[in-house]
CSV table of C-alpha atoms in Angstrom, one decimal:
chain,number,residue,atom,x,y,z
A,13,MET,CA,8.7,-98.4,-7.4
A,14,GLY,CA,5.7,-99.4,-5.3
A,15,VAL,CA,4.6,-97.8,-2.1
A,16,SER,CA,6.3,-99.3,1.0
A,17,LEU,CA,5.2,-99.5,4.6
A,18,LYS,CA,8.0,-97.0,5.4
A,19,ASP,CA,6.4,-94.5,3.0
A,20,ILE,CA,3.1,-94.9,4.8
A,21,ALA,CA,4.8,-94.5,8.2
A,22,GLU,CA,6.4,-91.3,7.1
A,23,ARG,CA,3.2,-89.9,5.6
A,24,ALA,CA,1.1,-90.8,8.7
A,25,GLY,CA,3.8,-89.7,11.2
A,26,VAL,CA,3.8,-93.0,13.1
A,27,SER,CA,6.3,-95.9,13.5
A,28,LEU,CA,6.9,-98.6,11.0
A,29,ALA,CA,5.7,-101.1,13.6
A,30,THR,CA,2.4,-99.3,14.0
A,31,VAL,CA,1.8,-99.4,10.2
A,32,SER,CA,2.6,-103.1,10.1
A,33,ASN,CA,0.1,-103.7,12.9
A,34,VAL,CA,-2.6,-101.9,11.0
A,35,VAL,CA,-1.9,-103.4,7.6
A,36,ASN,CA,-1.4,-107.0,8.9
A,37,GLY,CA,-3.8,-107.0,11.8
A,38,TYR,CA,-1.2,-108.3,14.2
A,39,ARG,CA,-2.5,-106.3,17.2
A,40,PRO,CA,-5.1,-103.6,17.7
A,41,VAL,CA,-4.2,-99.9,17.6
A,42,GLY,CA,-6.1,-96.8,18.7
A,43,GLU,CA,-8.9,-95.6,16.4
A,44,HIS,CA,-7.2,-92.2,15.8
A,45,THR,CA,-3.9,-93.8,14.8
A,46,ARG,CA,-5.7,-96.4,12.6
A,47,ARG,CA,-7.5,-93.6,10.7
A,48,ARG,CA,-4.2,-91.7,10.2
A,49,VAL,CA,-2.6,-94.8,8.8
A,50,GLN,CA,-5.6,-95.6,6.6
A,51,GLN,CA,-5.6,-92.0,5.2
A,52,ALA,CA,-1.9,-92.4,4.3
A,53,ILE,CA,-2.7,-95.7,2.6
A,54,ASP,CA,-5.5,-94.1,0.6
A,55,GLU,CA,-3.4,-91.1,-0.4
A,56,LEU,CA,-0.4,-93.1,-1.5
A,57,GLY,CA,-2.5,-95.8,-3.2
A,58,TYR,CA,-0.9,-98.7,-1.3
A,59,SER,CA,-2.1,-102.2,-2.2
A,60,PRO,CA,-1.0,-105.0,0.1
A,61,ASN,CA,0.6,-108.1,-1.3
A,62,LEU,CA,-1.7,-110.6,0.2
A,63,SER,CA,0.2,-113.6,-1.3
A,64,ALA,CA,3.4,-112.5,0.3
A,65,ARG,CA,1.7,-111.9,3.6
A,66,HIS,CA,0.2,-115.4,3.6
A,67,LEU,CA,3.5,-117.0,2.6
A,68,ARG,CA,5.3,-115.3,5.5
A,69,ARG,CA,2.8,-116.9,7.8
A,70,GLY,CA,3.2,-120.3,6.2
A,71,ARG,CA,-0.1,-120.2,4.5
A,72,THR,CA,-1.4,-120.3,0.9
A,73,GLY,CA,-4.2,-117.8,1.2
A,74,LEU,CA,-6.6,-120.3,-0.3
A,75,ILE,CA,-9.6,-121.9,1.4
A,76,ALA,CA,-12.0,-124.4,-0.2
A,77,LEU,CA,-15.8,-124.8,-0.2
A,78,ALA,CA,-16.8,-128.4,-1.0
A,79,ILE,CA,-20.3,-128.9,-2.1
A,80,PRO,CA,-22.2,-132.0,-3.3
A,81,GLU,CA,-24.1,-130.4,-6.3
A,82,LEU,CA,-22.5,-127.9,-8.5
A,83,ASN,CA,-25.6,-127.4,-10.6
A,84,ASN,CA,-27.9,-126.7,-7.6
A,85,PRO,CA,-28.7,-123.0,-7.5
A,86,TYR,CA,-28.8,-123.1,-3.7
A,87,PHE,CA,-25.1,-123.9,-3.5
A,88,ALA,CA,-24.2,-121.5,-6.3
A,89,GLU,CA,-25.9,-118.7,-4.3
A,90,LEU,CA,-24.2,-119.8,-1.1
A,91,ALA,CA,-20.8,-119.9,-2.9
A,92,GLU,CA,-21.2,-116.4,-4.1
A,93,ILE,CA,-21.7,-115.2,-0.5
A,94,ALA,CA,-18.7,-117.2,0.8
A,95,ILE,CA,-16.4,-115.9,-2.0
A,96,ARG,CA,-17.3,-112.4,-1.2
A,97,GLU,CA,-16.7,-112.9,2.5
A,98,ALA,CA,-13.4,-114.7,2.0
A,99,ALA,CA,-12.1,-111.8,-0.2
A,100,GLY,CA,-13.0,-109.4,2.6
A,101,HIS,CA,-10.6,-111.4,4.9
A,102,GLY,CA,-7.8,-111.5,2.3
A,103,TYR,CA,-8.4,-115.1,1.2
A,104,THR,CA,-9.3,-116.7,-2.1
A,105,LEU,CA,-12.1,-119.3,-2.1
A,106,VAL,CA,-11.8,-122.2,-4.4
A,107,MET,CA,-14.7,-124.6,-5.2
A,108,GLU,CA,-14.7,-128.4,-4.8
A,109,ASN,CA,-17.5,-130.4,-6.3
A,110,THR,CA,-17.8,-133.9,-4.7
A,111,ALA,CA,-20.9,-134.8,-6.9
A,112,ALA,CA,-22.3,-136.5,-3.7
A,113,ASP,CA,-19.7,-139.2,-4.1
A,114,ARG,CA,-18.5,-140.9,-1.0
A,115,GLN,CA,-14.9,-141.5,-2.2
A,116,ALA,CA,-14.6,-137.9,-3.2
A,117,GLU,CA,-15.8,-136.8,0.2
A,118,LEU,CA,-13.3,-139.1,1.9
A,119,LEU,CA,-10.4,-137.8,-0.1
A,120,LEU,CA,-11.2,-134.2,0.8
A,121,LEU,CA,-11.7,-135.1,4.4
A,122,ASP,CA,-8.3,-136.9,4.6
A,123,GLY,CA,-6.6,-133.7,3.5
A,124,SER,CA,-5.5,-134.7,0.0
A,125,ARG,CA,-5.2,-130.9,-0.7
A,126,ARG,CA,-3.7,-130.0,2.7
A,127,HIS,CA,-0.6,-128.5,0.9
A,128,THR,CA,-2.6,-126.1,-1.2
A,129,ILE,CA,-5.5,-124.9,1.1
A,130,ASP,CA,-5.4,-123.4,4.5
A,131,GLY,CA,-8.9,-124.7,5.5
A,132,LEU,CA,-12.1,-126.3,4.3
A,133,ILE,CA,-15.8,-125.5,4.4
A,134,PHE,CA,-17.5,-128.8,3.8
A,135,SER,CA,-21.1,-129.9,3.1
A,136,PRO,CA,-20.9,-133.7,3.2
A,137,VAL,CA,-23.8,-136.0,2.3
A,138,ARG,CA,-22.2,-139.5,1.9
A,139,ILE,CA,-20.0,-139.7,5.0
A,140,GLY,CA,-21.0,-139.7,8.6
A,141,ARG,CA,-19.8,-138.9,12.1
A,142,ASP,CA,-17.3,-141.8,12.3
A,143,GLU,CA,-15.5,-140.7,9.2
A,144,VAL,CA,-15.2,-137.2,10.4
A,145,LEU,CA,-13.9,-138.3,13.8
A,146,ALA,CA,-11.3,-140.4,12.1
A,147,ARG,CA,-10.0,-137.4,10.1
A,148,THR,CA,-6.2,-137.1,10.3
A,149,ALA,CA,-5.7,-133.8,8.4
A,150,ASP,CA,-4.9,-131.0,10.8
A,151,SER,CA,-6.1,-128.1,8.7
A,152,PRO,CA,-9.2,-126.3,10.1
A,153,LEU,CA,-12.6,-127.7,9.0
A,154,VAL,CA,-16.1,-126.1,9.2
A,155,LEU,CA,-19.1,-128.2,8.4
A,156,ILE,CA,-22.3,-126.8,6.8
A,157,GLY,CA,-25.6,-128.5,6.2
A,158,GLU,CA,-27.1,-131.5,7.9
A,159,GLY,CA,-24.8,-134.4,7.0
A,160,VAL,CA,-22.9,-134.8,10.2
A,161,TYR,CA,-23.6,-133.8,13.8
A,162,ASP,CA,-21.8,-134.1,17.2
A,163,VAL,CA,-18.2,-133.8,16.0
A,164,PRO,CA,-15.4,-131.5,17.3
A,165,HIS,CA,-15.6,-129.0,14.4
A,166,ASP,CA,-17.6,-125.8,13.9
A,167,HIS,CA,-21.0,-126.7,12.4
A,168,ILE,CA,-23.5,-124.4,10.8
A,169,ALA,CA,-27.0,-125.5,9.6
A,170,ILE,CA,-30.7,-124.8,9.9
A,171,ASP,CA,-33.1,-126.8,12.1
A,172,ASN,CA,-34.6,-129.0,9.4
A,173,VAL,CA,-37.2,-130.6,11.6
A,174,ALA,CA,-38.5,-127.1,12.6
A,175,ALA,CA,-38.3,-126.0,9.0
A,176,SER,CA,-40.5,-128.9,8.0
A,177,HIS,CA,-42.9,-128.1,10.8
A,178,ALA,CA,-43.3,-124.5,9.5
A,179,ALA,CA,-44.1,-125.7,6.0
A,180,ILE,CA,-46.7,-128.3,7.1
A,181,GLN,CA,-48.3,-125.8,9.6
A,182,HIS,CA,-48.7,-123.3,6.7
A,183,LEU,CA,-50.3,-125.9,4.5
A,184,VAL,CA,-52.6,-127.0,7.3
A,185,ALA,CA,-53.5,-123.4,8.0
A,186,ILE,CA,-54.8,-122.9,4.4
A,187,GLY,CA,-57.0,-126.0,4.7
A,188,ARG,CA,-54.9,-128.8,3.2
A,189,ARG,CA,-55.3,-132.3,4.6
A,190,ARG,CA,-53.7,-134.7,2.1
A,191,ILE,CA,-50.2,-133.4,2.2
A,192,ALA,CA,-47.5,-135.3,0.2
A,193,PHE,CA,-43.8,-135.2,0.8
A,194,ILE,CA,-41.5,-135.5,-2.2
A,195,GLY,CA,-37.8,-136.2,-1.5
A,196,ALA,CA,-37.7,-139.0,1.0
A,197,ALA,CA,-34.4,-140.9,0.9
A,198,SER,CA,-33.6,-144.5,1.8
A,199,GLY,CA,-29.8,-143.9,1.8
A,200,ASP,CA,-27.5,-141.6,3.9
A,201,ARG,CA,-29.0,-138.2,3.1
A,202,GLN,CA,-29.4,-137.0,6.7
A,203,SER,CA,-31.1,-133.8,5.6
A,204,ALA,CA,-33.8,-135.8,3.9
A,205,HIS,CA,-34.4,-137.9,7.0
A,206,LEU,CA,-34.6,-134.8,9.2
A,207,ARG,CA,-37.1,-133.2,6.8
A,208,MET,CA,-39.1,-136.4,6.7
A,209,ARG,CA,-39.2,-136.5,10.5
A,210,GLY,CA,-40.4,-133.0,10.7
A,211,TYR,CA,-43.1,-133.8,8.1
A,212,ARG,CA,-44.4,-136.7,10.1
A,213,GLU,CA,-44.3,-134.9,13.4
A,214,ALA,CA,-46.1,-131.9,12.0
A,215,LEU,CA,-48.9,-134.1,10.6
A,216,THR,CA,-49.3,-135.7,14.1
A,217,SER,CA,-49.4,-132.3,15.7
A,218,ALA,CA,-52.1,-131.2,13.3
A,219,GLY,CA,-54.2,-134.4,14.0
A,220,LEU,CA,-53.6,-135.7,10.5
A,221,PRO,CA,-52.7,-139.3,9.7
A,222,PHE,CA,-49.3,-140.3,8.2
A,223,ARG,CA,-50.1,-141.9,4.8
A,224,PRO,CA,-47.1,-143.8,3.3
A,225,GLU,CA,-48.7,-143.5,-0.2
A,226,LEU,CA,-48.2,-139.7,-0.1
A,227,VAL,CA,-44.5,-140.1,0.5
A,228,ALA,CA,-42.4,-140.1,-2.7
A,229,ARG,CA,-38.8,-141.2,-2.8
A,230,THR,CA,-36.4,-139.6,-5.2
A,231,ASP,CA,-33.1,-140.8,-6.7
A,232,GLU,CA,-31.9,-137.2,-6.7
A,233,PHE,CA,-33.1,-133.8,-5.6
A,234,SER,CA,-33.8,-132.4,-9.0
A,235,ARG,CA,-36.5,-130.8,-11.2
A,236,ARG,CA,-36.7,-134.0,-13.2
A,237,GLU,CA,-37.4,-136.1,-10.1
A,238,GLY,CA,-40.0,-133.6,-8.9
A,239,MET,CA,-41.9,-133.8,-12.1
A,240,ARG,CA,-41.7,-137.6,-12.3
A,241,THR,CA,-42.9,-138.2,-8.7
A,242,MET,CA,-45.6,-135.5,-9.0
A,243,ARG,CA,-47.0,-137.4,-12.0
A,244,ASP,CA,-47.1,-140.6,-10.0
A,245,LEU,CA,-48.9,-138.9,-7.1
A,246,LEU,CA,-51.5,-137.4,-9.4
A,247,ALA,CA,-52.1,-140.9,-10.9
A,248,SER,CA,-52.9,-142.4,-7.5
A,249,ALA,CA,-56.4,-143.3,-6.3
A,250,ASP,CA,-56.4,-140.4,-3.8
A,251,PRO,CA,-54.0,-137.7,-5.0
A,252,PRO,CA,-52.7,-135.0,-2.6
A,253,ASP,CA,-54.1,-131.5,-2.2
A,254,ALA,CA,-50.7,-130.2,-1.2
A,255,VAL,CA,-47.0,-131.0,-1.6
A,256,PHE,CA,-44.1,-130.3,0.6
A,257,ALA,CA,-40.9,-130.8,-1.4
A,258,TYR,CA,-37.4,-131.5,-0.1
A,259,ASN,CA,-36.1,-128.5,-1.9
A,260,ASP,CA,-37.1,-125.8,-4.4
A,261,LEU,CA,-35.8,-127.8,-7.4
A,262,ILE,CA,-38.2,-130.7,-6.7
A,263,ALA,CA,-41.0,-128.2,-6.1
A,264,ILE,CA,-40.4,-126.5,-9.4
A,265,GLY,CA,-40.5,-129.9,-11.2
A,266,ALA,CA,-43.7,-130.7,-9.4
A,267,LEU,CA,-45.2,-127.4,-10.6
A,268,ARG,CA,-44.4,-128.4,-14.2
A,269,ALA,CA,-46.2,-131.7,-13.8
A,270,LEU,CA,-49.2,-130.0,-12.2
A,271,ALA,CA,-49.3,-127.6,-15.1
A,272,GLU,CA,-49.1,-130.4,-17.7
A,273,ALA,CA,-52.0,-132.2,-15.9
A,274,GLY,CA,-54.2,-129.1,-15.9
A,275,CYS,CA,-54.2,-128.8,-12.2
A,276,ARG,CA,-54.6,-125.4,-10.7
A,277,VAL,CA,-52.0,-124.2,-8.2
A,278,PRO,CA,-52.9,-123.6,-5.4
A,279,GLU,CA,-56.6,-124.2,-5.9
A,280,ASP,CA,-56.2,-127.9,-6.6
A,281,VAL,CA,-52.7,-128.5,-5.2
A,282,ALA,CA,-50.6,-126.2,-3.0
A,283,VAL,CA,-46.8,-126.4,-3.2
A,284,VAL,CA,-44.0,-125.5,-0.7
A,285,GLY,CA,-40.3,-126.0,-1.2
A,286,ILE,CA,-37.1,-125.2,0.8
A,287,ASP,CA,-34.1,-123.1,-0.2
A,288,ASP,CA,-35.5,-119.8,-1.6
A,289,ILE,CA,-33.5,-120.1,-4.8
A,290,GLU,CA,-33.9,-117.2,-7.2
A,291,GLU,CA,-35.7,-119.4,-9.8
A,292,GLY,CA,-38.6,-119.8,-7.4
A,293,ARG,CA,-39.2,-116.1,-7.4
A,294,PHE,CA,-39.8,-116.2,-11.2
A,295,SER,CA,-41.6,-119.6,-11.6
A,296,SER,CA,-45.3,-119.6,-12.6
A,297,PRO,CA,-46.8,-119.5,-10.1
A,298,THR,CA,-44.1,-118.1,-7.8
A,299,LEU,CA,-43.0,-120.6,-5.2
A,300,THR,CA,-43.7,-120.5,-1.5
A,301,THR,CA,-40.6,-121.7,0.3
A,302,ILE,CA,-38.7,-122.1,3.5
A,303,ALA,CA,-35.8,-119.6,3.2
A,304,PRO,CA,-32.6,-120.4,5.1
A,305,ASP,CA,-30.5,-117.4,5.9
A,306,LYS,CA,-27.9,-118.1,3.2
A,307,GLU,CA,-26.1,-114.8,3.9
A,308,GLU,CA,-25.6,-115.8,7.5
A,309,ILE,CA,-24.5,-119.3,6.7
A,310,GLY,CA,-21.9,-118.2,4.1
A,311,ARG,CA,-20.5,-115.3,6.2
A,312,LEU,CA,-20.4,-117.3,9.4
A,313,ALA,CA,-18.7,-120.3,7.8
A,314,VAL,CA,-15.9,-118.2,6.4
A,315,ARG,CA,-15.5,-116.2,9.5
A,316,ARG,CA,-15.2,-119.3,11.7
A,317,LEU,CA,-12.7,-120.9,9.3
A,318,VAL,CA,-10.5,-117.8,9.1
A,319,ALA,CA,-10.5,-117.5,12.8
A,320,ARG,CA,-9.3,-121.1,13.2
A,321,ILE,CA,-6.7,-120.6,10.5
A,322,GLU,CA,-5.3,-117.4,12.0
A,323,GLY,CA,-5.5,-118.7,15.6
A,324,THR,CA,-7.8,-116.0,16.8
A,325,GLU,CA,-10.4,-118.6,17.8
A,326,VAL,CA,-9.3,-121.1,20.4
A,327,ALA,CA,-12.6,-121.9,22.0
A,328,ALA,CA,-14.4,-125.2,21.7
A,329,SER,CA,-16.1,-126.0,18.4
A,330,LEU,CA,-19.4,-124.2,17.9
A,331,THR,CA,-22.7,-125.5,16.5
A,332,VAL,CA,-24.9,-122.8,15.1
A,333,GLN,CA,-28.5,-123.2,13.9
A,334,THR,CA,-29.0,-120.2,11.6
A,335,PRO,CA,-32.5,-118.8,11.2
A,336,PHE,CA,-35.1,-119.5,8.5
A,337,ARG,CA,-38.4,-118.1,7.5
A,338,LEU,CA,-41.4,-119.0,5.5
A,339,ILE,CA,-41.9,-116.8,2.4
A,340,ARG,CA,-45.4,-117.0,1.1
A,341,ARG,CA,-45.9,-116.7,-2.6
A,342,GLU,CA,-48.5,-117.7,-5.2
A,343,SER,CA,-48.1,-121.5,-5.0
A,344,THR,CA,-50.0,-121.4,-1.7
A,345,GLY,CA,-52.3,-118.6,-2.6
A,346,THR,CA,-50.5,-115.7,-0.9
A,347,PRO,CA,-48.6,-113.5,-3.4
A,348,GLY,CA,-45.6,-111.9,-1.7
A,349,SER,CA,-42.0,-110.9,-2.0
């Protein structure tokens, strides 16, 4: 037979109710009592039945993380953090790949899985504020990324305008004047518009003209598009001496095109990306990048969602801008971590 809560209570010399409070987190107990109960749990080898606990509370114990690009290393790294954090709270995190498809995002938002998940962490790119406001599902929702703002749900993102400023300021500081931006979008990619806005504002602040011919639009935010658009920029009459890419994948594609063209990085063209994916730490040259605090984004998203699910958070929705930092590496002439 397995170890019961009664066994633990007898070993710890406390009431069954006290053990239940410690194991299930119903209400706080004194630190001395909690330690006695935890010691009894460790000695008896008790393992809680999380599935049964969730079922008693009318939950499944499952939460979902919906992302637009399953093959993007940024989201893979973020998912690993969120999975680990969810497990620490007694939840299993499942992945949903919307493939940046509007209909798929709407189906998730409408709660098509409301009977199998307790809550949703969502990074939308094809739907906007109106669709989120029209949501009828009553399961908790936490938004991440830059797709939707000003809605009554917890929202976690970096300041994309400020991040772009930091990238351009760095390039200006190392003497670059013809700075291209790869990754502009004509559609509904809010993050691309925000990064483009930061790019333009930073140029103005530096006293540099905005040159439309140095802005490259991409159909997707991939290595392939980075390579293609970098080739086009190099073939122009007045090619850039620096590139700020929408993300690290585009930047890595641009590095490939520069290598094929015989351009030296950073002597001829300096390159900066955003995301700090692991691949950029091993590219040749290594990639200077704007690094969002993925650990903070993943942990905070799960914690806010669990708090909503369990009713421990009743305050108004919270918008959090998590920190970022510029990591200087070889692609701008400053080897580093």
